[in-house]
mmCIF file of C-alpha atoms in Angstrom:
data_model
loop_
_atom_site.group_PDB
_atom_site.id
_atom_site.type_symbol
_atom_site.label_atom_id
_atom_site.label_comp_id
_atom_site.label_asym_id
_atom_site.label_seq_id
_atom_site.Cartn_x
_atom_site.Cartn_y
_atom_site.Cartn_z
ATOM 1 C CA UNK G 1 0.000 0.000 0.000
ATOM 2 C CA UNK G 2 0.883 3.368 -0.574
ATOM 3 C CA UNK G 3 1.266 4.921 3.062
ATOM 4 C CA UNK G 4 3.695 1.386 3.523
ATOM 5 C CA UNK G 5 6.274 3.610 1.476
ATOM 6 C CA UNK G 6 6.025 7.229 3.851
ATOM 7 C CA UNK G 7 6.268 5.352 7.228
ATOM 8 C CA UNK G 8 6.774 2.336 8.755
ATOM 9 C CA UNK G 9 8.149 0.732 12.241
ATOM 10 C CA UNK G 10 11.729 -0.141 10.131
ATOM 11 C CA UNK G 11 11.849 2.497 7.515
ATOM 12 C CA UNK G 12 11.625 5.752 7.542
ATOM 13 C CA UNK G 13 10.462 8.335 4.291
ATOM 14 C CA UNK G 14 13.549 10.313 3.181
ATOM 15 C CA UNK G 15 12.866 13.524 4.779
ATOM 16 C CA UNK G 16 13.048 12.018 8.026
ATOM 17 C CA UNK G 17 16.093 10.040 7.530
ATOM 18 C CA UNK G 18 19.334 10.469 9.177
ATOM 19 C CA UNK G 19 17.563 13.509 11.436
ATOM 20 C CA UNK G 20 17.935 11.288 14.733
ATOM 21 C CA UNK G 21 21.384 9.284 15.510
ATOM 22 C CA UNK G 22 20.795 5.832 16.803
ATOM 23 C CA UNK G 23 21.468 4.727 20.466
ATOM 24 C CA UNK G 24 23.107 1.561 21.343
ATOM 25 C CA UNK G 25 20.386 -0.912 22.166
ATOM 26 C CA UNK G 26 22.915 -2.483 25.363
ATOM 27 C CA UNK G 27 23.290 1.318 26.343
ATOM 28 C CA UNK G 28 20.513 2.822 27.764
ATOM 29 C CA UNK G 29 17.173 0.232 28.241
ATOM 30 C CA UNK G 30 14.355 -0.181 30.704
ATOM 31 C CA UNK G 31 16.376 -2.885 32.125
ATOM 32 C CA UNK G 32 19.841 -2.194 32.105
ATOM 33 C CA UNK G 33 19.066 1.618 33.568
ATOM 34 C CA UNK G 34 15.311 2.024 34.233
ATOM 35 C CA UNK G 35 15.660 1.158 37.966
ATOM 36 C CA UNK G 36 18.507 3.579 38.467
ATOM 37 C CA UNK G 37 16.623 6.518 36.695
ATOM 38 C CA UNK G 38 13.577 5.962 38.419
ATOM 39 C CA UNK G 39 15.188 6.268 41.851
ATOM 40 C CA UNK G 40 16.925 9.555 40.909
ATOM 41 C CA UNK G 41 13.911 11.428 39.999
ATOM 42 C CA UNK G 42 11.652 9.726 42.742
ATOM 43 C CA UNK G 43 10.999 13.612 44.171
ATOM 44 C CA UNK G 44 9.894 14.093 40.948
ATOM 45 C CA UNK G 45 7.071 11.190 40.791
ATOM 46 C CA UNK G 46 6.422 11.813 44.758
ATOM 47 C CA UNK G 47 5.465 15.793 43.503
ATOM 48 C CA UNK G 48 3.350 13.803 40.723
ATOM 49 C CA UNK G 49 1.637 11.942 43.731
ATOM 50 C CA UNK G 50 1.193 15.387 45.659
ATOM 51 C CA UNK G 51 -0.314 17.038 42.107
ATOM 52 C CA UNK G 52 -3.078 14.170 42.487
ATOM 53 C CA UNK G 53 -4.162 15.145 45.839
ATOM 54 C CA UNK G 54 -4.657 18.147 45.351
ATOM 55 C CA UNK G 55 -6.209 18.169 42.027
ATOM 56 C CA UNK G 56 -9.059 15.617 43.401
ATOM 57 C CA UNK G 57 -9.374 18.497 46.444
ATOM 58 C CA UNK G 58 -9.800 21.055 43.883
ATOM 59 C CA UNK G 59 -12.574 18.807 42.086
ATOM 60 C CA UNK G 60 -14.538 18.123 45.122
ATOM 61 C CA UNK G 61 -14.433 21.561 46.911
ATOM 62 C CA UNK G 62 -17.484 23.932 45.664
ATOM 63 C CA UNK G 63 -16.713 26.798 43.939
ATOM 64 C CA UNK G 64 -17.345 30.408 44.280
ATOM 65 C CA UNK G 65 -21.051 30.722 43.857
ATOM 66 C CA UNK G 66 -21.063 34.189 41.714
ATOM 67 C CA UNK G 67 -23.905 37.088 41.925
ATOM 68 C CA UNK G 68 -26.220 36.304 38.925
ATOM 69 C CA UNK G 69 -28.748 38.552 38.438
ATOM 70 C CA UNK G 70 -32.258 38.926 35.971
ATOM 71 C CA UNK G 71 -30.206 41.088 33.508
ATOM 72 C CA UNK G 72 -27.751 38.404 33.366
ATOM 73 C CA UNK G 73 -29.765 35.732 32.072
ATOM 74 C CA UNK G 74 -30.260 36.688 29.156
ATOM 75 C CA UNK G 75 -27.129 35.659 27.960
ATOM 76 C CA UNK G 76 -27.354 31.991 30.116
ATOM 77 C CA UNK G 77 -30.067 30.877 28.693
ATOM 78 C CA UNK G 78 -28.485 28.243 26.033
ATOM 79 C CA UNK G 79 -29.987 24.982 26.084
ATOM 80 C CA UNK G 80 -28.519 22.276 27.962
ATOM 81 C CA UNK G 81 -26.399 19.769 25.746
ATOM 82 C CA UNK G 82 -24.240 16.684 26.097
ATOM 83 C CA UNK G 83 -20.726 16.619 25.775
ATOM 84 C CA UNK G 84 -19.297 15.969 22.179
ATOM 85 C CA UNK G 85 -15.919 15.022 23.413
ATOM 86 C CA UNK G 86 -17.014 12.809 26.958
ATOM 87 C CA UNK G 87 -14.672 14.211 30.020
ATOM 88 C CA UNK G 88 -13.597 9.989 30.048
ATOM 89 C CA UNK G 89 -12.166 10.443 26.661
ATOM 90 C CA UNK G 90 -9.746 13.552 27.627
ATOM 91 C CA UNK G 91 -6.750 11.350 29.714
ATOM 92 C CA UNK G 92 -7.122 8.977 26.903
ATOM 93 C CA UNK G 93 -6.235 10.755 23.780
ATOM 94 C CA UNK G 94 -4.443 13.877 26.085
ATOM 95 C CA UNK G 95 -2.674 11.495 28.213
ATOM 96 C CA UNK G 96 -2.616 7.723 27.181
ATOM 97 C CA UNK G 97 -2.148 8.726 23.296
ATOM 98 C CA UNK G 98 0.664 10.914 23.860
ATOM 99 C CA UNK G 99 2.620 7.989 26.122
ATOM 100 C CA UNK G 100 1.810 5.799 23.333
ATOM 101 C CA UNK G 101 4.136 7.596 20.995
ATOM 102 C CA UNK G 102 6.524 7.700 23.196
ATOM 103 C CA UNK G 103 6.874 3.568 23.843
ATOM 104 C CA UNK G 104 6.999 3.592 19.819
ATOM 105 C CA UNK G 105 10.299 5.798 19.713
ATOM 106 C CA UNK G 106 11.586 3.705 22.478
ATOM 107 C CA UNK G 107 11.073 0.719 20.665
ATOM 108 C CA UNK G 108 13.363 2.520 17.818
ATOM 109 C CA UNK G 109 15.698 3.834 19.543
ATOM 110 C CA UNK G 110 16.079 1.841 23.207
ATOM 111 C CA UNK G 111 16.735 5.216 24.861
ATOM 112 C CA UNK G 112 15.305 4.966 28.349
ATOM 113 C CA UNK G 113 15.762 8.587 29.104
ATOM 114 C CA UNK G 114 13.549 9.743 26.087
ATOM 115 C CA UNK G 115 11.022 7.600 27.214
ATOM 116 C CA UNK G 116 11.372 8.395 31.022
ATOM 117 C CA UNK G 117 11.529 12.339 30.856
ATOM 118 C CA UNK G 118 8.883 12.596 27.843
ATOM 119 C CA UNK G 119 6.378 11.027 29.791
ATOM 120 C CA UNK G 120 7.672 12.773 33.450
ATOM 121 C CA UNK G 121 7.525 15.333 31.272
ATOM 122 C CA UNK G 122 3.858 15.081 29.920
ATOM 123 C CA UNK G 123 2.239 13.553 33.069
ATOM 124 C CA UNK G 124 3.595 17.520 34.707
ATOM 125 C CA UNK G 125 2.135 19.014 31.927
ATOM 126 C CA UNK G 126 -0.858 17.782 31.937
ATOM 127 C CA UNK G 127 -1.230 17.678 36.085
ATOM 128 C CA UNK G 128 -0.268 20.976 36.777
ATOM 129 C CA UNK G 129 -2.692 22.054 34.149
ATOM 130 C CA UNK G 130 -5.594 20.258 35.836
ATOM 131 C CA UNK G 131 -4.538 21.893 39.484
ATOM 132 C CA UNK G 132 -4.165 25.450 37.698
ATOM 133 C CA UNK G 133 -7.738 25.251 35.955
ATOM 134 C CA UNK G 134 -9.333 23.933 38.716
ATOM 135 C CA UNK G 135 -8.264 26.629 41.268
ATOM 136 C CA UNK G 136 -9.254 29.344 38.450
ATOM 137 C CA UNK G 137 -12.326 27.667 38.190
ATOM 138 C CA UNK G 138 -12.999 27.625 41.939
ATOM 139 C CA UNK G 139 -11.788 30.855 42.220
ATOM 140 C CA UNK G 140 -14.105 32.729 39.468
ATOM 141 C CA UNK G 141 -17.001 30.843 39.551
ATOM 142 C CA UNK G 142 -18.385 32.201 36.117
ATOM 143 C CA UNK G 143 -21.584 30.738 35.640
ATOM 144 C CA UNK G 144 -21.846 28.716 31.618
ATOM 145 C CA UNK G 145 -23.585 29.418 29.295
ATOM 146 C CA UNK G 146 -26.635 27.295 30.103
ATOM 147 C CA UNK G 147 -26.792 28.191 33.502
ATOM 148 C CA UNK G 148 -30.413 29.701 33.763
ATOM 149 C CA UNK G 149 -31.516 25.707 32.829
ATOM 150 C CA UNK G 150 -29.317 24.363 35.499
ATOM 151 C CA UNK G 151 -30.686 26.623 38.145
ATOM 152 C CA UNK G 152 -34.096 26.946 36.615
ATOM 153 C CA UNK G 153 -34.822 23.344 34.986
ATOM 154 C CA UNK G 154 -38.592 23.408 35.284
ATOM 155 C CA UNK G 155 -38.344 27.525 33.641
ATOM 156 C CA UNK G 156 -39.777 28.982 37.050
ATOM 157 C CA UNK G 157 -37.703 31.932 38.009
ATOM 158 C CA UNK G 158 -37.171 32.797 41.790
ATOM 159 C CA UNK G 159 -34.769 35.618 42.915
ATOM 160 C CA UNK G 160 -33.981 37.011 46.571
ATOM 161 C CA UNK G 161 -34.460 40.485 47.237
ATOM 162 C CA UNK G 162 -31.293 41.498 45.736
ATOM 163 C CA UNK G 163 -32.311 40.348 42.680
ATOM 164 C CA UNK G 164 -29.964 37.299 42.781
ATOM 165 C CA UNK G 165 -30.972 34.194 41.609
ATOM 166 C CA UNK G 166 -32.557 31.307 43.989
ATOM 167 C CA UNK G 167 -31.673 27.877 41.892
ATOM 168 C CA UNK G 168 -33.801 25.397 42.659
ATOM 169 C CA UNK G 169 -31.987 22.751 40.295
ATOM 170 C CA UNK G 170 -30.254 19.908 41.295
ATOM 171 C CA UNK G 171 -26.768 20.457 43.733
ATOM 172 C CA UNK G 172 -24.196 19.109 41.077
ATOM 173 C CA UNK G 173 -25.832 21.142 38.361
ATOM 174 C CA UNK G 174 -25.358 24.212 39.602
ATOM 175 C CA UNK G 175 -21.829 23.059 41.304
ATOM 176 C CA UNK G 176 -20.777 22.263 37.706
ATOM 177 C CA UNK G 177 -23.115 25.644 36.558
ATOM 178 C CA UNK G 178 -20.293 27.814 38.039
ATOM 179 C CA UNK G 179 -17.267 26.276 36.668
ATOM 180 C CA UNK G 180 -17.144 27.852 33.245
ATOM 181 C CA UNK G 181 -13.761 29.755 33.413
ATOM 182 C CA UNK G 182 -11.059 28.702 32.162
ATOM 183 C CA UNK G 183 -12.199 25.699 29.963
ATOM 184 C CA UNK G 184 -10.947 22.057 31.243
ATOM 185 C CA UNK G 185 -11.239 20.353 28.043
ATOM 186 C CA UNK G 186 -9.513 22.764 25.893
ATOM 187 C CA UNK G 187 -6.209 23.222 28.980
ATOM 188 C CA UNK G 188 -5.971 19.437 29.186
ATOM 189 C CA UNK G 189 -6.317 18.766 25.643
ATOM 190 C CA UNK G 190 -3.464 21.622 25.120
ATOM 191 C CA UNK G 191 -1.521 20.270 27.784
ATOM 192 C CA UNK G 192 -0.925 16.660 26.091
ATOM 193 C CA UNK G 193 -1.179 17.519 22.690
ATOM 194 C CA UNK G 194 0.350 20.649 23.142
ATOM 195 C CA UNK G 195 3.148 18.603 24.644
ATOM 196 C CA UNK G 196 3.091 15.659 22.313
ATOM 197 C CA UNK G 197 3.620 18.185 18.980
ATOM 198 C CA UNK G 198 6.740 19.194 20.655
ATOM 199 C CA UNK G 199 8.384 16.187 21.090
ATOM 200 C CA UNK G 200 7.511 15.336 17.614
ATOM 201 C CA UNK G 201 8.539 18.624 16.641
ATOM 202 C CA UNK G 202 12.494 17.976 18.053
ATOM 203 C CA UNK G 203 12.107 14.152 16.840
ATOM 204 C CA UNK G 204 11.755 14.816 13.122
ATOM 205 C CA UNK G 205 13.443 17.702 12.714
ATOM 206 C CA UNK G 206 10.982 20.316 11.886
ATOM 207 C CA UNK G 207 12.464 23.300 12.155
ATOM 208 C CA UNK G 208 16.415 21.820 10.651
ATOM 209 C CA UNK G 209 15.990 24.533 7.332
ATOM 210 C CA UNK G 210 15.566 22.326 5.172
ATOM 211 C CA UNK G 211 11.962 22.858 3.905
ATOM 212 C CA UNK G 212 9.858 19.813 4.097
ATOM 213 C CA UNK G 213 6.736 21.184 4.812
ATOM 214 C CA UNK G 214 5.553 17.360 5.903
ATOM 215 C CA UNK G 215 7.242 18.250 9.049
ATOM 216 C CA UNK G 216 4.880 20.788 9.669
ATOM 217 C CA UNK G 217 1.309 18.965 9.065
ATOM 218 C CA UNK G 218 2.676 16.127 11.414
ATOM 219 C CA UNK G 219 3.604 18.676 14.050
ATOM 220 C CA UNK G 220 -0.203 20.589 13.760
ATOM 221 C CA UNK G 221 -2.050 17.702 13.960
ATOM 222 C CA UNK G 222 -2.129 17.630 17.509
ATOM 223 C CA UNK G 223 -2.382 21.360 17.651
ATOM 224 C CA UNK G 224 -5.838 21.203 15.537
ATOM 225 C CA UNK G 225 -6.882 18.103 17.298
ATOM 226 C CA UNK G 226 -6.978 20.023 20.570
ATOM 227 C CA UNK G 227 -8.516 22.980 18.472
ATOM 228 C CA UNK G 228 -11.187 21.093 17.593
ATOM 229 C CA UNK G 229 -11.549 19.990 21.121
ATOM 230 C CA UNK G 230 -12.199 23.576 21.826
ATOM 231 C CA UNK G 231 -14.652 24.921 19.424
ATOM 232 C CA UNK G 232 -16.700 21.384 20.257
ATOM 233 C CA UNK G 233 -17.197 23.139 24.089
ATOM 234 C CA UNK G 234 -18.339 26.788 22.729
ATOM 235 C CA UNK G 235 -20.819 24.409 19.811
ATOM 236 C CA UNK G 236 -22.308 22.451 23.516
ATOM 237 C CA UNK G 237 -22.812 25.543 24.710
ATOM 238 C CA UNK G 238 -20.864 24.472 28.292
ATOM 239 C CA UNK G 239 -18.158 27.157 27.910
ATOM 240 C CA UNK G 240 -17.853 30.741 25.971
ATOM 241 C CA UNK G 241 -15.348 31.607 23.997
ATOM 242 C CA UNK G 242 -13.099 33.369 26.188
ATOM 243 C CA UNK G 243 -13.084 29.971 28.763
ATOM 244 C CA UNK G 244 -11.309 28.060 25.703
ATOM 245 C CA UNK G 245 -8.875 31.171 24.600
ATOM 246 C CA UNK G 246 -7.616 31.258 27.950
ATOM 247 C CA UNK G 247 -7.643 27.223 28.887
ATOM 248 C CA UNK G 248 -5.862 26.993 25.286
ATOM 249 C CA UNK G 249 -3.461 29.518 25.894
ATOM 250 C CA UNK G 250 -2.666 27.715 29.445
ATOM 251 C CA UNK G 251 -2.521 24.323 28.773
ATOM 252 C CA UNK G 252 0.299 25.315 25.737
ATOM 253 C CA UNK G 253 2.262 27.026 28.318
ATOM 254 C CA UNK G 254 2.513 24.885 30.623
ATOM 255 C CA UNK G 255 3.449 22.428 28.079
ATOM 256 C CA UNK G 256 5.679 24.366 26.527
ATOM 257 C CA UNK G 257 7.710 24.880 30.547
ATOM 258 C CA UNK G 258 7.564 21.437 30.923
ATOM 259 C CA UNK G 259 8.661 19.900 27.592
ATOM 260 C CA UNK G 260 12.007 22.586 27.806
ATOM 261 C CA UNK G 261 12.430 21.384 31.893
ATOM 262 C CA UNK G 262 13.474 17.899 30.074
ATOM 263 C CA UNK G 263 14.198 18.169 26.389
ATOM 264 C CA UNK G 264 16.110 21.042 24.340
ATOM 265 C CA UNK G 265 14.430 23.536 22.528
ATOM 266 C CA UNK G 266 12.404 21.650 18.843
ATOM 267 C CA UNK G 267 14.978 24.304 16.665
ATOM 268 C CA UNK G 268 18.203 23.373 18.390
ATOM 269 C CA UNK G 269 20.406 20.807 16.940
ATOM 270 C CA UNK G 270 19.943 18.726 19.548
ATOM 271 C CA UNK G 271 15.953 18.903 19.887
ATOM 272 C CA UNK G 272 15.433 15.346 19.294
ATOM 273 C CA UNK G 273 16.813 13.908 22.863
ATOM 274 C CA UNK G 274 16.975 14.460 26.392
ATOM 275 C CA UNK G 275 19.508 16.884 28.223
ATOM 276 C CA UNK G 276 19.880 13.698 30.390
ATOM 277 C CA UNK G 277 20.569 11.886 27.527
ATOM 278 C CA UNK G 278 23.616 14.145 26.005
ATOM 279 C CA UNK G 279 24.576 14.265 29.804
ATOM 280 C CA UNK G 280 25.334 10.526 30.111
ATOM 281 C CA UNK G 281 27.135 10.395 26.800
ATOM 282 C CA UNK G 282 29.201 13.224 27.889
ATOM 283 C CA UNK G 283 30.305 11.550 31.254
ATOM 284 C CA UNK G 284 30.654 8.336 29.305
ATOM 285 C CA UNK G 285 33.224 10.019 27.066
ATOM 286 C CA UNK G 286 35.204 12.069 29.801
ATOM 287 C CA UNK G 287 35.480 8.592 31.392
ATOM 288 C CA UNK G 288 36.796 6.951 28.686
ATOM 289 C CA UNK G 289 39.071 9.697 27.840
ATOM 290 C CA UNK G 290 40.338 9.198 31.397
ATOM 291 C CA UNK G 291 41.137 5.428 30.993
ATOM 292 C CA UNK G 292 42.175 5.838 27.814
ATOM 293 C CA UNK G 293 45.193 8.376 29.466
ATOM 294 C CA UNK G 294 46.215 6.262 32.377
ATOM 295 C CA UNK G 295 49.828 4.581 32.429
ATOM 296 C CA UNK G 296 49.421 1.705 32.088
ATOM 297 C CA UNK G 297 46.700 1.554 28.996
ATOM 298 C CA UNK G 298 49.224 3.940 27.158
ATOM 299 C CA UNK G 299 51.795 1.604 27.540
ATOM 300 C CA UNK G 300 49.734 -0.980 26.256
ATOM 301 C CA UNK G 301 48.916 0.913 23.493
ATOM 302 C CA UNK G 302 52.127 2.591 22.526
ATOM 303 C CA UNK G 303 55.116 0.824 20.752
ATOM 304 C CA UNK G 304 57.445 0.008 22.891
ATOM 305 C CA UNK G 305 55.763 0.723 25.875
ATOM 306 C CA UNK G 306 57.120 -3.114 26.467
ATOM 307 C CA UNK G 307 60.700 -3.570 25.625
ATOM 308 C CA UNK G 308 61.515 -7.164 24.653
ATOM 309 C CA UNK G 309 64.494 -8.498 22.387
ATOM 310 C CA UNK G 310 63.746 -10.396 19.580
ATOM 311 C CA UNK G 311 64.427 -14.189 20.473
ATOM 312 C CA UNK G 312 66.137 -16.808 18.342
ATOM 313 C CA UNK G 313 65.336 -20.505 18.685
ATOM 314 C CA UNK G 314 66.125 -21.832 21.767
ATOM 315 C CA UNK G 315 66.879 -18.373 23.238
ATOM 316 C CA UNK G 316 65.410 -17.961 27.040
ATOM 317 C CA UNK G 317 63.039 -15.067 27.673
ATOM 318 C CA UNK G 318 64.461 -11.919 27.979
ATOM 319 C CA UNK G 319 63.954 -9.927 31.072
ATOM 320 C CA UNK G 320 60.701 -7.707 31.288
ATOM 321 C CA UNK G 321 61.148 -4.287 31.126
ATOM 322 C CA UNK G 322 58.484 -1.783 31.733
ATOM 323 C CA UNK G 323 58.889 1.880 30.950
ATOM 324 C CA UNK G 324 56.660 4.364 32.588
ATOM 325 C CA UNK G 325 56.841 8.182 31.568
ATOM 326 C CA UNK G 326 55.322 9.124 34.705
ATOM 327 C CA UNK G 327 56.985 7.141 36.756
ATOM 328 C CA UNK G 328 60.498 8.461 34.704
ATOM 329 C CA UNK G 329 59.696 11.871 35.193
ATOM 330 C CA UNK G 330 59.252 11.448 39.067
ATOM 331 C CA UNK G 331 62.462 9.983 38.958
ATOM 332 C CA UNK G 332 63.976 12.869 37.053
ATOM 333 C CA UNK G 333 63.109 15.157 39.152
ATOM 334 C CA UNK G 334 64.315 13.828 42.383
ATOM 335 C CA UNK G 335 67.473 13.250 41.066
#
């Protein structure tokens, strides 16, 4: 089939060729340093842990029940609609969909510290998102835009003598009535994807000068997917427009922090790996250059670091003689 010849698991279409070096496969696996890396960065998943907590406080709590008044109907009067995008489906393709990527680079390249930071990485995103759109939310309490039918299901209108509204709806509709601002969907959604077009971005190469606009589309797809996430909560009516501008613009920012804590920027030449990554191959090196310059390896490696005679048949061994220039030049100088 045709798409066979752009991309497969083994083979790669020509643009995207020879962008990424290889890794060793014995260098850096699950097995071999997954353990280790885990342990170093354990703060790290115990802050995850902490994130959690106090994300599932944030969801619980009620939020700040806003002055809505008579005038103020008038533009809360939308009708009451189900979710396009269910709120079960955001961790999947935010979350889950994102990680899933990631496991197929590592099963290319066998570089545990892509896969480790990229989804540290993402699950910070996406998690410090969720706590910062939930405390907005608490905080503001703007009521959505089909509010009056959450307070007022059966249409019978009762207000308190400051004109306020009384709802006589049900609890968790009018909890949920009053968390329109900033838009969860849309922050979450840019989180992930937001997060996940990044790390393609540095992967492939986009922005290496050379013009393939293919880069590009791949890169945007998950930028329009969480688009389209958006407008679907202004069509159902549970958000306006300015709730999804600003969970949009958050989500991307926070993704954008969190995918340059771990990874260099998608334009540098090395975008398409870990700082940690570089890091071990540079302590790898200086420790190789440092064997490589002790005594005794350069007299193995020199001629004539081992003076021997050339023997005859029936000659006995000559006696071993082992010159050291370190050793020679510590002599020197006491003498």
């Amino acid at each position: 089939m045709a798409w066979r010849g752009f991309i497969s698991f083994g083979r790669i279409w020509p643009p995207f060729q020879g962008r990424m070096p290889r890794v060793d496969p014995s260098a850096h696996t699950i097995k071999s340093h997954g353990a280790t890396l885990a342990r170093n960065h354990l703060h790290d998943w115990l802050i995850l842990l902490l994130l959690i907590v106090i994300e599932v406080i944030l969801f619980v709590i009620h939020p700040f029940y806003r002055f809505v008044g008579r005038d103020m109907l008038e533009d809360l009067k939308y009708p009451m609609k189900e979710n396009t995008v269910p709120v079960w489906a955001v961790p999947l393709y935010a979350v889950l969909l994102p990680m899933a990527v990631f496991l197929l680079f590592y099963m290319r390249r066998r570089d545990v510290y892509d896969l480790h930071h990229s989804v540290l990485g993402l699950l910070f995103a996406v998690l410090i998102t969720a706590v910062l759109t939930d405390a907005i939310k608490d905080a503001v309490g703007r009521p959505r835009p089909d509010f009056y039918w959450r307070c007022f299901p059966d249409g019978v209108e009762v207000y308190d003598k400051w004109g306020g509204v009384v709802c006589h709806g049900k609890e968790s509709d009018i909890k949920e009535g009053h968390k329109s601002f900033p838009s969860g969907h849309t922050s979450w959604s840019f989180a992930g994807l937001g997060f996940l077009s990044l790390y393609l971005s540095g992967k492939i190469k986009a922005f290496d000068r050379q013009g393939h606009v293919a880069k590009l589309c791949i890169v945007f797809l998950p930028i329009l997917a969480a688009c389209l996430v958006g407008i679907s909560r202004v069509d159902d009516y549970w958000h306006h427009w300015q709730d999804v501008f600003a969970g949009g613009l958050l989500g991307l920012v926070v993704a954008t922090f969190c995918y340059m804590q771990f990874f260099p920027p998608p334009y540098s030449d090395d975008g398409w790996g870990p700082y940690a990554y570089f890091k071990a191959m540079e302590e790898a090196r200086v420790s190789s250059n440092t064997n490589r310059d002790s005594p005794l390896v350069q007299a193995m490696e020199v001629p004539g670091g081992v003076n021997q005679a050339p023997r005859r048949n029936g000659d006995t061994l000559p006696p071993f003689t082992y010159h050291s220039p370190s050793l020679e030049a510590m002599e020197l100088g006491q003498k």
